[in-house]
XYZ file of C-alpha atoms in Angstrom:
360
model
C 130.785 93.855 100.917
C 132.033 93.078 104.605
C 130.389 95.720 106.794
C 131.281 96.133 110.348
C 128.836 97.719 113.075
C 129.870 99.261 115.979
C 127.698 100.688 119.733
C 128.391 101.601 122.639
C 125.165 101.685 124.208
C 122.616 98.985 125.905
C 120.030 100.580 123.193
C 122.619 101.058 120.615
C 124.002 97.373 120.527
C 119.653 96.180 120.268
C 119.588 98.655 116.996
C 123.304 96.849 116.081
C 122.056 93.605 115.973
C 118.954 94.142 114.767
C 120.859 95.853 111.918
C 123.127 93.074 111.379
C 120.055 90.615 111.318
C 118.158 92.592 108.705
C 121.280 92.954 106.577
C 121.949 89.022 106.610
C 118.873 88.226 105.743
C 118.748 90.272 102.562
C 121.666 89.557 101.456
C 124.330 87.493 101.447
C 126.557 90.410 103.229
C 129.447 89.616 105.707
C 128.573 91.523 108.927
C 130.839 91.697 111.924
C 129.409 93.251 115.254
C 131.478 94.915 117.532
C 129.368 95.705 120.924
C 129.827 94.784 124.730
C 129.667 91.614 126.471
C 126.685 92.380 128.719
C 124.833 93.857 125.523
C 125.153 90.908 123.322
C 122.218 88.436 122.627
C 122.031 84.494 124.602
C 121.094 83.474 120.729
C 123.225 81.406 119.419
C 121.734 81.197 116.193
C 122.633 84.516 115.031
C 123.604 84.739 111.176
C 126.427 87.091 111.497
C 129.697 87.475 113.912
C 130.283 89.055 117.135
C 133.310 90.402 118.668
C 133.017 91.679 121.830
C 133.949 95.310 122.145
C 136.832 95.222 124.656
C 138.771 99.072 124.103
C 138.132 102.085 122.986
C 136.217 102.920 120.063
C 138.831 104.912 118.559
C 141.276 101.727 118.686
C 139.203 99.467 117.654
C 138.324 101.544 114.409
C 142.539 102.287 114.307
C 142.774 98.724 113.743
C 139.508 97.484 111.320
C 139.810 100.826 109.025
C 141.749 99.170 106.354
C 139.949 96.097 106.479
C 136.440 96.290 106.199
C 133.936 97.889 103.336
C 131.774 100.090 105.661
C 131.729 101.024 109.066
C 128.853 101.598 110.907
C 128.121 103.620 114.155
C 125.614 103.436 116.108
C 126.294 106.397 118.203
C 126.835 110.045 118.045
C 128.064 111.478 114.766
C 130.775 113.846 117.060
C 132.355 110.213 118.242
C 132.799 109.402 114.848
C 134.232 112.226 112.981
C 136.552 112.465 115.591
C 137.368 108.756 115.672
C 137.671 108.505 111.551
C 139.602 111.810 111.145
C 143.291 110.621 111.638
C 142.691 107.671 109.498
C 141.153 109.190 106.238
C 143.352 109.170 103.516
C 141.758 109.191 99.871
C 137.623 109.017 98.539
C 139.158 106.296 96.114
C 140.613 104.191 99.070
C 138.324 104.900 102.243
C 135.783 102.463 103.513
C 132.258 104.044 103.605
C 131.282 105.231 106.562
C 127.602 105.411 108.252
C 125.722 107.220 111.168
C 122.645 106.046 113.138
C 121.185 107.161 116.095
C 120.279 104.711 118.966
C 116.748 105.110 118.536
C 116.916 104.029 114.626
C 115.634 107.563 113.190
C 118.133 108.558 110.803
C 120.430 106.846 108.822
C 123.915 109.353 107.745
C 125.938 108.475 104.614
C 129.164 110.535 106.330
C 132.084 109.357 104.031
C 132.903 107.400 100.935
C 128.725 107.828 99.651
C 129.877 107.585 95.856
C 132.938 105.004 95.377
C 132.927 102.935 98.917
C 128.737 102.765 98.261
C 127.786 104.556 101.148
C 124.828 106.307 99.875
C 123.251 103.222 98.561
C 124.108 101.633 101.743
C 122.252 103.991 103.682
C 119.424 103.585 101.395
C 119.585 99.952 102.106
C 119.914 100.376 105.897
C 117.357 102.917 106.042
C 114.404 100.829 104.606
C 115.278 97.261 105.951
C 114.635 99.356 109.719
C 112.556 101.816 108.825
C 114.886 105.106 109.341
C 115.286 108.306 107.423
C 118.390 108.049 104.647
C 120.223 111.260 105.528
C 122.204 111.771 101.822
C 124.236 115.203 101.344
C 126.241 114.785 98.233
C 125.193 117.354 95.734
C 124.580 115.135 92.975
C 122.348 113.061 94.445
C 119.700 115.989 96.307
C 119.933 117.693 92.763
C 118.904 114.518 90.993
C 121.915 114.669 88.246
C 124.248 112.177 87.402
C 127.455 110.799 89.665
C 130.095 110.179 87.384
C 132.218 108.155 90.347
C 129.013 106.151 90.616
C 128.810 105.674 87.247
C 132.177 104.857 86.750
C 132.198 102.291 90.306
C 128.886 100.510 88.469
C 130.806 100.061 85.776
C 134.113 98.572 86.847
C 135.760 101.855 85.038
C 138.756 103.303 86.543
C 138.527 106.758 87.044
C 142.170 107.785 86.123
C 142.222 111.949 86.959
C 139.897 111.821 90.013
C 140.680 115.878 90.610
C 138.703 116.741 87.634
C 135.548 114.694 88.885
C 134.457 118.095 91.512
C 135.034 120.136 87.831
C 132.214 117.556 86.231
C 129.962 117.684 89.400
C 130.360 121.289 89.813
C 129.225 121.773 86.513
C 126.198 119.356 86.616
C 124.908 120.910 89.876
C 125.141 124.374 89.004
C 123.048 123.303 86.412
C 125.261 123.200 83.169
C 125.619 120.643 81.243
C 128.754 118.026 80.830
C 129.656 116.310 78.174
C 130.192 112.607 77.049
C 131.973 110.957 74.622
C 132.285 106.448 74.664
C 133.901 104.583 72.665
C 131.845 101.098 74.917
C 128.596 100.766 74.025
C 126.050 102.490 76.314
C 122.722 100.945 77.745
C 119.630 103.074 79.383
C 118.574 106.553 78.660
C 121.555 109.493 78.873
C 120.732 111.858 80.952
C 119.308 115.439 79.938
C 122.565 117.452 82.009
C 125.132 115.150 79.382
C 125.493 116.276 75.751
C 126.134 112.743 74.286
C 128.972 113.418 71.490
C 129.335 110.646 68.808
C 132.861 111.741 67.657
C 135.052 114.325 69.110
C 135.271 116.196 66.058
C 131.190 117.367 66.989
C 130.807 121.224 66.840
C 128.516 120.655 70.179
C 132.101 120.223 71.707
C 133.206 123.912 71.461
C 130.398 124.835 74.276
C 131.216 122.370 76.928
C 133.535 123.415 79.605
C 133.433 119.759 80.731
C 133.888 116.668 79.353
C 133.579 112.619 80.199
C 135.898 110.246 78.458
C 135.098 106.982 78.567
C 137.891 105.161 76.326
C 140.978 103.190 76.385
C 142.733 105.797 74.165
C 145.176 108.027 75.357
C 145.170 110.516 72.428
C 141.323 111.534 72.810
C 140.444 115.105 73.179
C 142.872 117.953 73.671
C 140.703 120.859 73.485
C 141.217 123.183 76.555
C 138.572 122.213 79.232
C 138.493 120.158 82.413
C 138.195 116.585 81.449
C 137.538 113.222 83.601
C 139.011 110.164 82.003
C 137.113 106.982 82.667
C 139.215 103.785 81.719
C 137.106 100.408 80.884
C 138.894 97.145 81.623
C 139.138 96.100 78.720
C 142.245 95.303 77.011
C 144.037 91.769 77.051
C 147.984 91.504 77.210
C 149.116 88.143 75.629
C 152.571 87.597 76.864
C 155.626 85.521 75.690
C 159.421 85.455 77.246
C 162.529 83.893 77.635
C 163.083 82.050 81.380
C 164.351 84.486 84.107
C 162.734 87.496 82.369
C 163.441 90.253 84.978
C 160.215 92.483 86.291
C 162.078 96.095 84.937
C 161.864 94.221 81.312
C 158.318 93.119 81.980
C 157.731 96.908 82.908
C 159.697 98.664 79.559
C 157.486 96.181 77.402
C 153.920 96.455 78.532
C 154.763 100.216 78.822
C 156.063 100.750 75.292
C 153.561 98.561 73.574
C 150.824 100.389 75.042
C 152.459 103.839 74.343
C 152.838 102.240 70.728
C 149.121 101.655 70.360
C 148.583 104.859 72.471
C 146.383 102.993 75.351
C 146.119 103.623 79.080
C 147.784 101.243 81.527
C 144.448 101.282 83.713
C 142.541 99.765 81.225
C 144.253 96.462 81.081
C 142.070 93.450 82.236
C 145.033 91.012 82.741
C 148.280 89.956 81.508
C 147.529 86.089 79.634
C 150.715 83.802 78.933
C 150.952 79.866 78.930
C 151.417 77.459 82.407
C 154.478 77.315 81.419
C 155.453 81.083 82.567
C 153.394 80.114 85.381
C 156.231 80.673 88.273
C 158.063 83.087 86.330
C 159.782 85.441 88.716
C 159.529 88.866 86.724
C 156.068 88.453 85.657
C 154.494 87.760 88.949
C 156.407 90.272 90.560
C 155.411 92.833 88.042
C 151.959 91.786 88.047
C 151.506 91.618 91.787
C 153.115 95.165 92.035
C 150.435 96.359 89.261
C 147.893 94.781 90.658
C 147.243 93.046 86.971
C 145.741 90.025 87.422
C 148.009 87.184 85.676
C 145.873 84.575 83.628
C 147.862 81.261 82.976
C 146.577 79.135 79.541
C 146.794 75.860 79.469
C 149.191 74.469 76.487
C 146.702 71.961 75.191
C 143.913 74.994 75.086
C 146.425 77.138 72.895
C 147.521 73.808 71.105
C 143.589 73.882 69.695
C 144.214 77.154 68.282
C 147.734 78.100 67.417
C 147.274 77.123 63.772
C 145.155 80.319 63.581
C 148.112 82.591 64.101
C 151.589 82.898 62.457
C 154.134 80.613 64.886
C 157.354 79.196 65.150
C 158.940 75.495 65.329
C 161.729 77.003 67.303
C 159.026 78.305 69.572
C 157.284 74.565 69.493
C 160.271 72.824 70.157
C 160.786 75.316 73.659
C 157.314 75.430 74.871
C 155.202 72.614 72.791
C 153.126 75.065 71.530
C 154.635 77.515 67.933
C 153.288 81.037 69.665
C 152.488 82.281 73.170
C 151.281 85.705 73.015
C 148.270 85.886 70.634
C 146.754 82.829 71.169
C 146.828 83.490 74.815
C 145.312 86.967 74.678
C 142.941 86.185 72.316
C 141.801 82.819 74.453
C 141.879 85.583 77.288
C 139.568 88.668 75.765
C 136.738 85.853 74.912
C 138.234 86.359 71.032
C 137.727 89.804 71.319
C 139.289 92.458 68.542
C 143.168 92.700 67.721
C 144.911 95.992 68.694
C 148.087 95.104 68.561
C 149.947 91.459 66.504
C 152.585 89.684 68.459
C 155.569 92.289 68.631
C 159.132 91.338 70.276
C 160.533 93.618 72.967
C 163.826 92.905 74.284
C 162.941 89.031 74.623
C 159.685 89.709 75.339
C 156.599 88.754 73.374
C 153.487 91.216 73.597
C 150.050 90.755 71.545
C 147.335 92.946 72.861
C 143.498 92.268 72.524
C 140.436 94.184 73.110
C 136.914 93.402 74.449
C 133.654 94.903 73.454
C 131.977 96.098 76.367
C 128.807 97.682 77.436
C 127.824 100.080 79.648
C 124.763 100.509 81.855
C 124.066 104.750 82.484
């Protein structure tokens, strides 16, 4: 996390740094101080950065809003509302954003508590100086389960976030949710989720709200409000002629998930061999997916190609007889087959899956 801390004040830049000092030394936490000249410490030996504070607070923050994890003031909660307000944009994109007063009293978890880890920041802040965490989010003062936190702890991607306020709404107003995996869950479920095994459970015609936590995009149409959480978790092995264009890469990742009926979030990476590597189309569809690419060695598929069904015509191209399964599999760890090599236009696709767990 990169966390930047902001004062205006002679007693508000002390608390700053003192902040900043008690952050570095429990973790291993970028920190980036933003104060005044005449405030800042003769110490050379500080463990974290500082900027002197040289305009307005409101341009400063203009220009470091995108960039950094958490902000931090150390100043009036007024000057920061009004400071943040033109830049806030989405609870999925915004950087978390905390409150303390001069004095060190209170810590305030103002924005981005769930998914930008502002309430457990706060936490943090609160007992490395001794302050009062001041938390608001319903979830947390009624003691039930955050779904976003969940799914942020988890690497899931939440892929309807306007149906999360229909699954906290439900949990704080005391009804219960309910929850059905198809990863492997570790820890105790909690008593406001109805754990379902299989969808087909008669304990689903009571719930008005449901969790999904699957890869699967043909899960659950019964009519109530229901959050999708995607695992990353599925492995596209990739093979294709040279100057494959990026709309091809697109049709064929999109119609062999559709095929297998599985969600576009949920793919880890796209695997293919170092060959591909500078291959125009793929990294410009990848980039634009934000899909990481993972390139195979030859020699590593080499090792392993005799355990799928290949092709001298392929061998005498690439040096290896097939691209696309090897690759994913070497990708997923092994991992489960969803889909076997299938051709698309002159493009190759093998899809694996990985067994994950699940910490609740």
């Amino acid at each position: 996390m990169k966390i930047a801390i902001m004062a205006i004040t002679k007693n508000g830049s002390e608390l700053a740094m003192k902040t900043a000092e008690s952050i570095c030394k429990a973790s291993d936490t970028e920190v980036v101080l933003y104060i005044k000249d005449s405030f800042m410490y003769k110490n050379s030996n500080v463990s974290f950065n500082v900027n002197p504070l040289k305009v307005p607070i409101y341009e400063l923050v203009k220009d470091i809003f995108e960039i950094f994890d958490a902000l931090v003031f150390v100043m009036a909660s007024g000057i920061a509302v009004r400071t943040i307000a033109p830049l806030i944009k989405s609870k999925t994109t915004d950087p978390a954003v905390l409150v303390m007063d001069e004095q060190g009293r209170f810590v305030i978890s103002l924005l981005s508590g769930h998914i930008g880890g502002g309430n457990s920041l706060t936490s943090e802040i609160a007992g490395l100086i001794g302050a009062v965490p001041v938390i608001t989010t319903a979830t947390d003062i009624n003691g039930v389960i955050s779904f976003d936190v969940f799914a942020g702890s988890n690497n899931l991607v939440i892929e309807n976030m306007d149906n999360l306020k229909y699954i906290s709404s439900e949990l704080v107003n005391g009804n219960k949710v309910g929850l059905f995996s198809e990863c492997t869950l570790r820890g105790n479920i909690p008593s406001e989720v109805v754990y379902l095994k299989d969808l087909s459970s008669k304990k689903v015609d009571n719930i008005k709200a449901m969790v999904v936590l699957s890869n699967r995009t043909d899960l659950f149409t019964k009519e109530c409000k229901v959050l999708y959480l995607r695992p990353k978790n599925l492995v596209i092995g990739l093979g294709c002629k040279r100057g494959i264009t990026k709309e091809r890469v697109i049709e064929a990742v999109e119609n062999a998930l559709a095929t297998k009926r599985k969600s576009i979030e949920s793919v880890k990476c796209i695997a293919t061999i170092d060959l591909k590597a500078d291959e125009k189309g793929l990294l410009e569809y990848c980039s634009e997916a934000e899909i990481e690419l993972k390139i195979i060695p030859r020699d590593m598929v080499g090792k392993i190609e005799q355990q799928f069904k290949g092709s001298g015509f392929v061998k005498s191209k690439v040096g290896v007889s097939c691209v696309a399964e090897p690759c994913a599999y070497i990708a997923a760890s092994k991992g489960s087959f969803i889909m076997e090599k299938t051709s698309f236009k002159g493009i190759t696709i093998a899809i694996f899956e990985e067994k994950l767990e699940m910490k609740i």
